[in-house]
Coordinates of C-alpha atoms in Angstrom, one line a residue:
X1 CA -13.7 -4.4 -19.5
X2 CA -10.6 -5.7 -17.7
X3 CA -10.8 -9.4 -18.3
X4 CA -10.8 -11.3 -15.0
X5 CA -9.4 -14.6 -16.5
X6 CA -7.4 -17.5 -14.9
X7 CA -4.1 -15.8 -15.6
X8 CA -5.3 -12.8 -13.5
X9 CA -5.8 -14.9 -10.5
X10 CA -3.0 -17.4 -10.9
X11 CA -0.1 -15.4 -10.9
X12 CA 3.7 6.5 16.7
X13 CA 5.5 8.9 17.2
X14 CA 3.0 11.7 16.6
X15 CA 4.5 15.2 17.1
X16 CA 2.2 17.2 19.3
X17 CA 0.4 20.1 17.5
X18 CA 2.6 23.2 17.7
X19 CA 5.8 21.4 18.1
X20 CA 8.7 23.8 18.0
X21 CA 11.8 23.7 15.8
X22 CA 14.6 21.2 16.5
X23 CA 18.0 22.6 17.5
X24 CA 19.2 23.1 14.0
X25 CA 16.2 25.2 13.0
X26 CA 14.2 22.5 11.2
X27 CA 10.7 22.0 12.6
X28 CA 8.3 19.3 11.5
X29 CA 8.6 19.3 7.7
X30 CA 11.1 22.1 7.8
X31 CA 14.1 22.8 5.8
X32 CA 17.8 23.1 6.5
X33 CA 20.4 25.1 4.7
X34 CA 23.6 23.7 3.1
X35 CA 24.9 22.3 -0.1
X36 CA 22.7 20.0 -2.2
X37 CA 23.2 16.4 -1.1
X38 CA 22.8 13.2 -3.3
X39 CA 20.5 10.8 -1.4
X40 CA 19.5 7.2 -2.1
X41 CA 16.5 5.9 -0.2
X42 CA 15.9 2.1 0.1
X43 CA 12.6 0.9 1.5
X44 CA 11.9 -2.7 2.4
X45 CA 8.5 -4.3 2.9
X46 CA 7.6 -6.6 5.7
X47 CA 11.1 -6.9 7.3
X48 CA 11.7 -7.9 10.9
X49 CA 14.7 -6.2 12.5
X50 CA 14.8 -8.6 15.4
X51 CA 15.9 -11.4 13.0
X52 CA 18.7 -9.4 11.3
X53 CA 22.3 -9.6 12.3
X54 CA 22.6 -5.9 12.1
X55 CA 20.0 -5.8 15.1
X56 CA 21.5 -8.8 17.0
X57 CA 19.4 -11.5 15.1
X58 CA 20.7 -14.8 13.8
X59 CA 20.2 -14.1 10.1
X60 CA 23.4 -12.8 8.4
X61 CA 22.9 -9.6 6.4
X62 CA 26.4 -8.7 5.1
X63 CA 25.1 -5.9 2.8
X64 CA 23.1 -4.2 5.6
X65 CA 25.9 -4.9 8.1
X66 CA 28.5 -3.2 5.8
X67 CA 26.3 0.0 5.6
X68 CA 25.7 -0.1 9.3
X69 CA 29.5 -0.2 10.0
X70 CA 30.0 3.2 8.5
X71 CA 26.7 4.6 9.5
X72 CA 24.2 4.7 12.4
X73 CA 21.7 2.1 13.4
X74 CA 18.4 3.4 14.9
X75 CA 17.6 0.8 17.5
X76 CA 14.0 1.8 18.0
X77 CA 12.2 2.9 14.9
X78 CA 8.4 2.4 14.3
X79 CA 6.2 2.5 11.3
X80 CA 2.7 4.1 11.3
X81 CA 0.8 1.2 9.7
X82 CA 1.5 -2.4 9.1
X83 CA 1.0 -2.0 5.4
X84 CA 3.3 -0.9 2.7
X85 CA 1.4 1.9 0.8
X86 CA 0.3 3.9 3.9
X87 CA 3.8 3.7 5.3
X88 CA 5.5 4.7 2.0
X89 CA 3.0 7.6 1.6
X90 CA 4.3 8.7 5.2
X91 CA 7.9 8.3 4.2
X92 CA 7.3 10.4 1.0
X93 CA 5.2 13.2 2.6
X94 CA 5.6 13.2 6.4
X95 CA 1.8 12.7 6.7
X96 CA 0.6 9.9 8.9
X97 CA -2.2 7.8 7.4
X98 CA -4.9 9.5 9.4
X99 CA -3.8 12.7 7.6
X100 CA -2.8 11.5 4.2
X101 CA -6.0 9.4 3.7
X102 CA -3.7 6.6 2.3
X103 CA -5.0 3.8 4.5
X104 CA -4.5 0.5 2.5
X105 CA -2.4 -1.2 0.0
X106 CA -4.7 -1.3 -3.0
X107 CA -7.4 1.4 -3.3
X108 CA -6.0 4.7 -1.8
X109 CA -3.9 7.1 -3.7
X110 CA -1.6 9.9 -2.6
X111 CA -3.6 13.2 -2.4
X112 CA -2.9 15.6 -5.2
X113 CA -2.0 18.4 -2.9
X114 CA 0.5 16.4 -0.9
X115 CA 4.1 17.7 -1.2
X116 CA 6.5 14.8 -1.7
X117 CA 10.2 14.7 -0.9
X118 CA 10.9 13.7 -4.6
X119 CA 9.3 16.9 -5.7
X120 CA 11.5 18.9 -3.3
X121 CA 14.7 17.2 -4.6
X122 CA 13.5 17.8 -8.2
X123 CA 12.9 21.5 -7.5
X124 CA 16.5 21.9 -6.4
X125 CA 17.9 20.5 -9.6
X126 CA 18.4 16.9 -8.5
X127 CA 18.2 14.1 -10.9
X128 CA 15.3 11.9 -9.6
X129 CA 14.6 8.3 -10.3
X130 CA 12.5 5.5 -8.6
X131 CA 12.8 1.7 -9.0
X132 CA 9.9 -0.1 -7.4
X133 CA 9.0 -3.7 -7.5
X134 CA 5.3 -4.0 -6.5
X135 CA 2.0 -2.5 -7.5
X136 CA 1.6 -1.5 -3.8
X137 CA 4.3 1.3 -4.5
X138 CA 3.6 2.0 -8.2
X139 CA 1.6 4.1 -10.5
X140 CA -1.9 3.5 -8.9
X141 CA -0.4 4.8 -5.5
X142 CA 0.6 8.1 -7.0
X143 CA 4.2 7.7 -6.0
X144 CA 5.6 8.5 -9.5
X145 CA 5.1 12.2 -8.6
X146 CA 8.4 14.2 -8.6
X147 CA 10.4 11.5 -10.4
X148 CA 12.0 12.2 -13.7
X149 CA 12.3 8.4 -14.2
X150 CA 9.8 6.1 -12.6
X151 CA 10.5 2.4 -13.2
X152 CA 7.6 0.5 -11.6
X153 CA 5.3 -2.5 -12.5
X154 CA 2.2 -1.9 -14.6
X155 CA 0.7 -5.3 -13.9
X156 CA -2.8 -4.7 -12.5
X157 CA -3.5 -7.7 -10.4
X158 CA -7.3 -8.1 -9.8
X159 CA -9.4 -10.1 -7.5
X160 CA -8.0 -11.7 -4.3
X161 CA -4.5 -11.8 -6.0
X162 CA -4.3 -8.0 -5.7
X163 CA -3.5 -8.4 -1.9
X164 CA -0.5 -10.5 -2.8
X165 CA 0.6 -9.1 -6.1
X166 CA 3.5 -10.4 -8.1
X167 CA 6.6 -8.3 -7.3
X168 CA 9.7 -8.2 -9.4
X169 CA 12.8 -9.4 -7.6
X170 CA 14.7 -6.8 -5.6
X171 CA 18.0 -7.6 -7.4
X172 CA 16.3 -6.5 -10.6
X173 CA 15.5 -3.2 -9.2
X174 CA 18.9 -2.8 -7.8
X175 CA 20.3 -3.7 -11.2
X176 CA 18.2 -1.0 -13.0
X177 CA 19.4 1.5 -10.4
X178 CA 23.0 0.6 -11.0
X179 CA 22.6 1.2 -14.7
X180 CA 20.9 4.5 -14.1
X181 CA 23.5 6.0 -11.7
X182 CA 26.4 4.8 -13.9
X183 CA 25.1 7.0 -16.7
X184 CA 24.9 10.2 -14.6
X185 CA 27.7 12.7 -14.7
X186 CA 29.5 13.0 -11.4
X187 CA 28.6 16.7 -11.2
X188 CA 24.9 15.8 -11.0
X189 CA 23.2 15.5 -7.6
X190 CA 20.6 12.9 -7.4
X191 CA 17.7 11.5 -5.4
X192 CA 16.9 7.9 -6.0
X193 CA 14.4 5.5 -4.4
X194 CA 14.6 1.8 -4.6
X195 CA 11.7 -0.2 -3.1
X196 CA 12.2 -3.9 -2.3
X197 CA 9.2 -6.1 -1.9
X198 CA 10.7 -9.6 -1.8
X199 CA 9.8 -10.0 1.9
X200 CA 6.2 -9.1 1.4
X201 CA 5.9 -12.0 -1.1
X202 CA 7.5 -14.3 1.5
X203 CA 5.3 -13.3 4.4
X204 CA 2.8 -15.9 5.6
X205 CA 3.8 -18.6 3.2
X206 CA 3.9 -21.7 5.3
X207 CA 5.9 -24.0 3.0
X208 CA 6.8 -27.5 4.2
X209 CA 8.9 -26.2 7.2
X210 CA 6.7 -23.4 8.3
X211 CA 6.4 -19.6 7.7
X212 CA 9.4 -18.7 9.7
X213 CA 11.7 -20.9 7.6
X214 CA 10.3 -19.6 4.4
X215 CA 10.7 -16.0 5.5
X216 CA 14.3 -16.5 6.6
X217 CA 15.2 -18.2 3.3
X218 CA 14.1 -15.1 1.5
X219 CA 16.1 -12.5 3.6
X220 CA 19.4 -13.0 1.8
X221 CA 17.8 -11.9 -1.5
X222 CA 16.9 -8.6 0.1
X223 CA 20.3 -8.1 1.5
X224 CA 21.9 -9.0 -1.8
X225 CA 19.9 -6.1 -3.4
X226 CA 21.0 -3.8 -0.7
X227 CA 24.6 -4.7 -1.3
X228 CA 24.2 -4.2 -5.0
X229 CA 22.9 -0.7 -4.4
X230 CA 25.9 0.0 -2.2
X231 CA 28.3 -1.4 -4.8
X232 CA 26.7 0.7 -7.6
X233 CA 27.1 3.9 -5.6
X234 CA 30.7 3.1 -4.9
X235 CA 31.4 2.1 -8.5
X236 CA 30.0 5.4 -9.6
X237 CA 32.5 7.2 -7.3
X238 CA 29.8 8.6 -5.0
X239 CA 30.4 6.8 -1.7
X240 CA 31.8 9.7 0.1
X241 CA 29.2 12.2 -0.7
X242 CA 25.9 10.2 -0.9
X243 CA 23.4 9.7 1.8
X244 CA 22.0 6.2 2.0
X245 CA 18.9 5.4 4.1
X246 CA 17.6 1.9 4.4
X247 CA 14.2 1.7 6.2
X248 CA 11.5 -0.9 6.6
X249 CA 7.8 -0.1 5.8
X250 CA 6.4 -2.6 8.5
X251 CA 7.0 -5.8 10.2
X252 CA 5.2 -9.1 10.0
X253 CA 4.0 -12.1 12.0
X254 CA 5.3 -15.5 11.3
X255 CA 2.9 -17.8 13.0
X256 CA 3.3 -16.4 16.6
X257 CA 0.1 -17.1 18.5
X258 CA -1.5 -18.1 15.3
X259 CA -0.9 -14.8 13.6
X260 CA 0.4 -14.5 10.0
X261 CA 1.2 -11.3 8.0
X262 CA 1.0 -7.7 9.1
X263 CA -2.0 -5.7 8.2
X264 CA -4.4 -7.1 10.8
X265 CA -2.3 -6.6 13.9
X266 CA -0.7 -3.6 15.8
X267 CA 2.1 -4.8 18.0
X268 CA 5.9 -4.9 18.2
X269 CA 6.2 -7.6 15.5
X270 CA 4.4 -5.5 12.9
X271 CA 5.3 -2.0 14.0
X272 CA 9.1 -2.2 14.7
X273 CA 11.1 -1.5 11.5
X274 CA 14.9 -1.2 10.8
X275 CA 16.4 2.1 9.9
X276 CA 20.0 2.5 9.0
X277 CA 21.7 5.7 7.7
X278 CA 25.1 6.2 6.3
X279 CA 26.7 9.3 4.7
X280 CA 27.8 12.9 5.5
X281 CA 24.6 13.8 7.2
X282 CA 24.9 11.0 9.7
X283 CA 28.4 12.0 10.7
X284 CA 27.3 14.1 13.6
X285 CA 25.2 11.2 14.9
X286 CA 28.1 8.8 14.2
X287 CA 30.4 10.7 16.5
X288 CA 28.1 9.9 19.4
X289 CA 28.0 6.2 18.7
X290 CA 27.0 3.7 16.0
X291 CA 23.7 2.9 17.8
X292 CA 21.0 5.6 18.3
X293 CA 18.4 4.5 20.9
X294 CA 15.9 7.5 20.4
X295 CA 12.3 6.6 19.6
X296 CA 11.8 7.5 16.1
X297 CA 9.0 6.9 13.5
X298 CA 8.6 7.2 9.8
X299 CA 7.6 10.9 9.6
X300 CA 11.1 11.6 11.0
X301 CA 12.4 10.0 7.8
X302 CA 10.4 12.2 5.7
X303 CA 11.4 15.3 7.7
X304 CA 15.0 14.3 7.4
X305 CA 14.8 13.8 3.6
X306 CA 13.0 17.2 3.3
X307 CA 15.8 18.9 5.2
X308 CA 18.4 17.3 3.0
X309 CA 16.6 18.7 0.0
X310 CA 16.5 22.1 1.6
X311 CA 12.8 22.1 1.1
X312 CA 9.6 22.2 3.2
X313 CA 6.9 19.5 3.4
X314 CA 3.3 20.4 3.9
X315 CA 2.0 22.1 7.0
X316 CA 0.4 18.9 8.3
X317 CA 3.6 16.9 8.0
X318 CA 5.1 15.6 11.2
X319 CA 8.5 14.5 12.2
X320 CA 11.9 16.0 13.0
X321 CA 15.3 16.1 11.1
X322 CA 17.1 13.3 12.8
X323 CA 20.4 15.2 12.7
X324 CA 19.2 17.9 14.9
X325 CA 17.4 16.2 17.8
X326 CA 19.4 15.9 21.0
X327 CA 20.3 12.5 22.2
X328 CA 18.1 13.0 25.2
X329 CA 15.0 13.7 23.2
X330 CA 11.8 14.9 24.9
X331 CA 9.0 12.4 25.5
X332 CA 6.9 11.6 22.4
X333 CA 4.0 9.5 21.7
X334 CA 4.0 7.0 19.0
X335 CA 0.8 6.1 17.2
X336 CA 0.0 3.5 14.6
X337 CA -3.2 2.7 12.7
X338 CA -4.7 -0.1 10.5
X339 CA -7.9 0.1 8.6
X340 CA -7.3 -3.4 7.0
X341 CA -10.0 -5.2 9.2
X342 CA -12.5 -2.5 8.3
X343 CA -11.8 -2.5 4.5
X344 CA -11.3 -6.2 4.0
X345 CA -13.2 -8.0 6.8
X346 CA -15.8 -5.3 7.9
X347 CA -14.5 -5.2 11.4
X348 CA -13.7 -2.0 13.5
X349 CA -10.3 -0.5 12.5
X350 CA -7.6 -0.2 15.1
X351 CA -5.4 2.5 16.7
X352 CA -2.3 1.6 18.7
X353 CA -0.5 3.8 21.2
X354 CA 2.9 3.0 22.7
X355 CA 3.2 3.3 26.5
X356 CA 6.6 3.8 27.9
X357 CA 6.5 0.7 30.1
X358 CA 3.8 -1.5 28.6
X359 CA 4.7 -1.3 24.9
X360 CA 2.0 -1.1 22.3
X361 CA -1.7 -1.2 23.1
X362 CA -4.3 -1.4 20.4
X363 CA -7.9 -0.2 20.6
X364 CA -10.7 -0.8 18.2
X365 CA -12.7 2.2 16.9
X366 CA -15.9 1.1 18.8
X367 CA -13.9 1.1 22.1
X368 CA -12.9 4.7 21.4
X369 CA -16.4 5.9 20.8
X370 CA -17.3 6.0 24.4
X371 CA -18.1 9.7 25.1
X372 CA -16.6 9.4 28.6
X373 CA -13.3 7.5 28.2
X374 CA -11.5 6.4 31.3
X375 CA -8.3 8.3 32.5
X376 CA -6.2 5.7 31.0
X377 CA -3.5 7.6 29.2
X378 CA -3.1 5.3 26.2
X379 CA -6.8 5.2 25.6
X380 CA -7.2 8.9 25.9
X381 CA -4.3 9.3 23.3
X382 CA -6.0 6.8 21.0
X383 CA -9.3 8.6 21.2
X384 CA -7.6 11.8 20.2
X385 CA -6.4 10.2 16.9
X386 CA -8.6 7.1 16.2
X387 CA -8.6 5.0 13.1
X388 CA -12.1 5.8 12.4
X389 CA -14.1 3.8 9.8
X390 CA -14.5 5.4 6.4
X391 CA -18.3 5.8 6.9
X392 CA -18.8 5.9 3.2
X393 CA -22.5 6.6 2.2
X394 CA -24.3 6.8 -1.1
X395 CA -26.2 10.0 -1.6
X396 CA -30.0 9.6 -1.8
X397 CA -29.9 10.6 -5.5
X398 CA -27.2 8.0 -6.3
X399 CA -29.0 5.3 -4.3
X400 CA -32.1 5.9 -6.2
X401 CA -30.3 5.7 -9.5
X402 CA -29.0 2.3 -8.5
X403 CA -32.5 1.2 -7.4
X404 CA -34.1 2.6 -10.7
X405 CA -31.7 0.4 -12.6
X406 CA -33.3 -2.6 -10.9
X407 CA -30.6 -3.4 -8.3
X408 CA -31.7 -4.2 -4.8
X409 CA -29.8 -2.5 -2.0
X410 CA -30.0 -3.3 1.7
X411 CA -29.1 -1.2 4.6
X412 CA -25.6 -1.6 6.0
X413 CA -25.3 -2.3 9.7
X414 CA -22.1 -1.8 11.8
X415 CA -20.2 -5.0 12.4
X416 CA -18.5 -6.2 15.6
X417 CA -15.2 -8.1 15.5
X418 CA -15.3 -11.7 16.7
X419 CA -13.4 -12.9 19.7
X420 CA -9.6 -12.9 19.3
X421 CA -9.4 -16.8 19.2
X422 CA -11.9 -16.9 16.3
X423 CA -10.5 -13.8 14.7
X424 CA -7.0 -15.3 14.0
X425 CA -8.5 -18.4 12.5
X426 CA -10.6 -16.3 10.2
X427 CA -7.7 -14.3 9.1
X428 CA -5.5 -17.3 8.5
X429 CA -8.1 -18.8 6.2
X430 CA -8.4 -15.4 4.3
X431 CA -4.6 -15.3 3.8
X432 CA -4.3 -18.9 2.7
X433 CA -7.0 -18.4 0.1
X434 CA -5.4 -15.2 -1.3
X435 CA -2.1 -17.2 -1.6
X436 CA -4.0 -19.8 -3.6
X437 CA -5.6 -17.1 -5.8
X438 CA -2.2 -15.5 -6.4
X439 CA -0.5 -18.9 -7.0
X440 CA -0.6 -21.8 -9.4
X441 CA -3.9 -23.3 -8.1
X442 CA -6.9 -21.2 -9.1
X443 CA -9.4 -24.1 -9.4
X444 CA -8.4 -25.3 -6.0
X445 CA -8.9 -21.7 -4.9
X446 CA -12.4 -21.6 -6.3
X447 CA -13.3 -24.8 -4.3
X448 CA -11.8 -23.3 -1.2
X449 CA -13.6 -20.1 -1.6
X450 CA -16.8 -21.9 -1.8
X451 CA -16.0 -23.7 1.4
X452 CA -15.1 -20.5 3.3
X453 CA -18.2 -18.8 2.0
X454 CA -20.2 -21.7 3.6
X455 CA -18.4 -21.5 6.9
X456 CA -18.4 -17.6 7.0
X457 CA -21.6 -16.7 5.1
X458 CA -21.7 -13.1 6.2
X459 CA -17.9 -12.2 6.3
X460 CA -17.2 -9.3 3.9
X461 CA -13.8 -10.7 2.7
X462 CA -15.2 -14.2 2.0
X463 CA -18.0 -12.7 0.0
X464 CA -15.9 -10.4 -2.0
X465 CA -13.3 -13.0 -2.7
X466 CA -15.9 -15.5 -3.7
X467 CA -17.5 -13.2 -6.2
X468 CA -14.1 -12.3 -7.7
X469 CA -13.4 -16.0 -8.3
X470 CA -16.9 -16.6 -9.6
X471 CA -16.5 -13.9 -12.1
X472 CA -13.1 -15.2 -13.1
X473 CA -14.6 -18.5 -14.0
X474 CA -17.7 -16.8 -15.6
X475 CA -20.1 -18.6 -13.2
X476 CA -22.9 -16.3 -13.9
X477 CA -25.5 -17.7 -11.4
X478 CA -23.0 -17.9 -8.5
X479 CA -21.7 -14.3 -9.2
X480 CA -25.2 -13.0 -9.2
X481 CA -26.2 -14.8 -6.0
X482 CA -23.1 -13.5 -4.1
X483 CA -23.6 -10.0 -5.6
X484 CA -27.1 -9.9 -4.1
X485 CA -25.9 -11.0 -0.8
X486 CA -23.1 -8.4 -0.8
X487 CA -25.5 -5.6 -1.7
X488 CA -28.0 -6.8 1.0
X489 CA -25.4 -6.5 3.8
X490 CA -22.7 -4.2 2.5
X491 CA -24.4 -1.9 -0.1
X492 CA -22.2 1.2 0.5
X493 CA -18.7 -0.4 0.1
X494 CA -16.9 0.3 -3.2
X495 CA -15.8 -3.4 -3.4
X496 CA -19.3 -4.6 -3.2
X497 CA -20.7 -2.2 -5.9
X498 CA -17.7 -2.8 -8.2
X499 CA -17.9 -6.5 -8.1
X500 CA -21.6 -6.7 -8.3
X501 CA -21.1 -4.7 -11.5
X502 CA -18.8 -7.5 -12.8
X503 CA -21.5 -10.0 -11.9
X504 CA -24.1 -8.1 -14.0
X505 CA -21.6 -7.7 -16.8
X506 CA -21.6 -11.5 -17.2
X507 CA -25.2 -11.1 -17.9
X508 CA -24.7 -8.2 -20.2
X509 CA -27.1 -6.1 -18.2
X510 CA -25.3 -2.8 -18.8
X511 CA -27.9 -0.6 -17.2
X512 CA -27.1 -2.2 -13.9
X513 CA -23.4 -2.2 -14.6
X514 CA -23.4 1.5 -15.4
X515 CA -25.4 2.4 -12.2
X516 CA -23.2 0.3 -10.0
X517 CA -20.0 1.7 -11.3
X518 CA -21.3 5.3 -11.0
X519 CA -22.1 4.5 -7.5
X520 CA -18.6 3.2 -6.8
X521 CA -17.1 6.4 -8.1
X522 CA -19.4 8.5 -6.0
X523 CA -18.0 7.0 -2.9
X524 CA -14.6 8.5 -3.6
X525 CA -12.3 5.6 -3.3
X526 CA -11.8 4.7 -6.9
X527 CA -9.4 2.1 -8.1
X528 CA -8.1 2.6 -11.7
X529 CA -10.0 -0.5 -12.9
X530 CA -13.2 1.1 -12.0
X531 CA -12.6 4.0 -14.4
X532 CA -11.5 1.5 -17.0
X533 CA -14.6 -0.6 -16.6
X534 CA -16.6 2.7 -17.0
X535 CA -14.8 3.4 -20.3
X536 CA -15.7 0.0 -21.5
X537 CA -19.4 0.2 -20.6
X538 CA -19.6 3.6 -22.2
X539 CA -18.0 2.3 -25.3
X540 CA -20.5 -0.7 -25.5
X541 CA -23.3 1.9 -25.2
X542 CA -21.8 3.8 -28.1
X543 CA -20.7 6.9 -26.2
X544 CA -17.1 7.5 -27.4
X545 CA -16.8 10.8 -25.6
X546 CA -17.8 9.2 -22.2
X547 CA -15.5 6.3 -22.9
X548 CA -12.5 8.5 -23.7
X549 CA -13.0 10.6 -20.6
X550 CA -13.1 7.5 -18.3
X551 CA -10.1 6.0 -20.1
X552 CA -8.1 9.2 -19.3
X553 CA -9.3 9.0 -15.8
X554 CA -8.2 5.3 -15.6
X555 CA -4.6 6.1 -16.8
X556 CA -4.3 9.2 -14.6
X557 CA -5.2 7.0 -11.7
X558 CA -2.5 4.6 -12.5
X559 CA -3.9 2.0 -15.0
X560 CA -1.0 1.0 -17.2
X561 CA -2.1 -2.2 -19.0
X562 CA -1.5 -0.7 -22.4
X563 CA -1.3 -4.1 -24.2
X564 CA -4.9 -4.8 -23.1
X565 CA -6.2 -1.2 -23.7
X566 CA -5.1 -1.6 -27.4
X567 CA -6.8 -4.9 -28.0
X568 CA -9.8 -5.0 -25.6
X569 CA -12.8 -5.8 -27.8
X570 CA -15.0 -3.7 -25.4
X571 CA -13.2 -0.6 -26.7
X572 CA -13.5 -1.4 -30.5
X573 CA -16.2 1.1 -31.1
X574 CA -14.0 3.9 -29.8
X575 CA -10.8 3.2 -31.8
X576 CA -11.9 4.8 -35.1
X577 CA -12.4 8.1 -33.3
X578 CA -9.6 10.6 -33.8
X579 CA -9.5 11.2 -30.1
X580 CA -8.2 7.6 -29.7
X581 CA -5.0 8.3 -31.8
X582 CA -4.4 11.5 -29.9
X583 CA -4.8 9.7 -26.6
X584 CA -2.3 7.0 -27.5
X585 CA 0.1 9.6 -28.8
X586 CA -0.1 11.7 -25.7
X587 CA 1.0 8.7 -23.7
X588 CA 3.9 7.8 -26.0
X589 CA 2.1 4.9 -27.7

């Protein structure tokens, strides 16, 4: 089993259906003809354009300003979700989160049938490479598809720390990109993706001077990485013929009205993102001015990349090639979604719609379930594409299997969100505890988790975080108690079942562990660690074939902690099997 030790926790613009082609013949997800282009995509987590000098803010960004000076700045670009992984999935496929199914940062994976822009570029003979700095964008997300070289972290943060994972510095990713591009022959066309997560790490960290000061202090690091990427392209002699797009995944709150972070809110602070494009493809836009005031969203980035690759994204992809849309674009409706409250706090998820005059308006899923909604245009639009809860349910057979193993399951009831004034306070506590768990104070975190459990006895996030810390400290009685409470109130949530399995693992009750992990898999949202845990429990029960099958599933789903795989004592019974050596060899070990 993946050891949960101290080290582990210390470290809307939706195009209407049937939208016709744009003037250059590229419809949503369409292709454009022309010579192959080299393209470098730079994505940045949790970056607020209103603070950047490029957008009139007061924080100097010489690297981004240099790019903007020879390119086009999109003044009004919006994300589809205030989280990194869902937004990146949209950039890579043109699929909004309600269509891709990628709805959070840690559990969802890109669908196997989704066409990615990387695969389009690879199909046309481009050299493809990705340099990403956070687990949110790495193997477990499925974003390695289509890349000949994928340089991403394999550190599998667990427990509360997985919501604030350790990210490598942006300048490191930029440096690796520079080495890669310098080794390519100039006759090669390329598609490279560099993902910078420095700002996500800085989000919500109060520090002695407040979250705004901490956040601003980290912005130069991101800008330095952007400058390094530009310098590498220039040094490789590719400046004139390479498209460079820099786009944010989402924004963030910095303490305004008591709000911190991004994933729990849908408003201008979390949904507006920077988008800057320089290169031959932007020249037609550049001739009309350096500033582009159209309303654009992330599917447009995907559609533009697909057109540059002369390829076609999937039929459910949205967006337009930004080169082809007239300056006076037709009216479009921008949507955004977040499922974070549902997944992490068990509150109704949110849909936001942008009204022309009033800006963004958010609606929770319960407000959209009214069978006779008012004539309010924004509400009607939100009801057409709501951020519906996952509504996961155990089959009667699987539920019975868990009961037969001796596990008591309650019946899950729908939750109502608390009043806004209390809601922000709860979220602030949860974020603070995650920072403690991801930082240098795990014992303090354990004490704080105990306190929040007392103040929020039925809160889903508080209970799951509490059990994760209890398991980390091998507090058997506490883990079992919290597991029972989770399964009484939230018996059909993957996190409840998975972490209850960890609690009974401490007691070595492998029958309960097996049943709970099987139930977790049956719900369909399977983290790589769940498959890995299944491999271990199968090995402990002397089932080498089952262990190897689940181990392959874990690696296929993104589990990459090879050093632990090769020394985990739970797998010792499997290592003499010839299939073990074949498995390691197949993965270059």
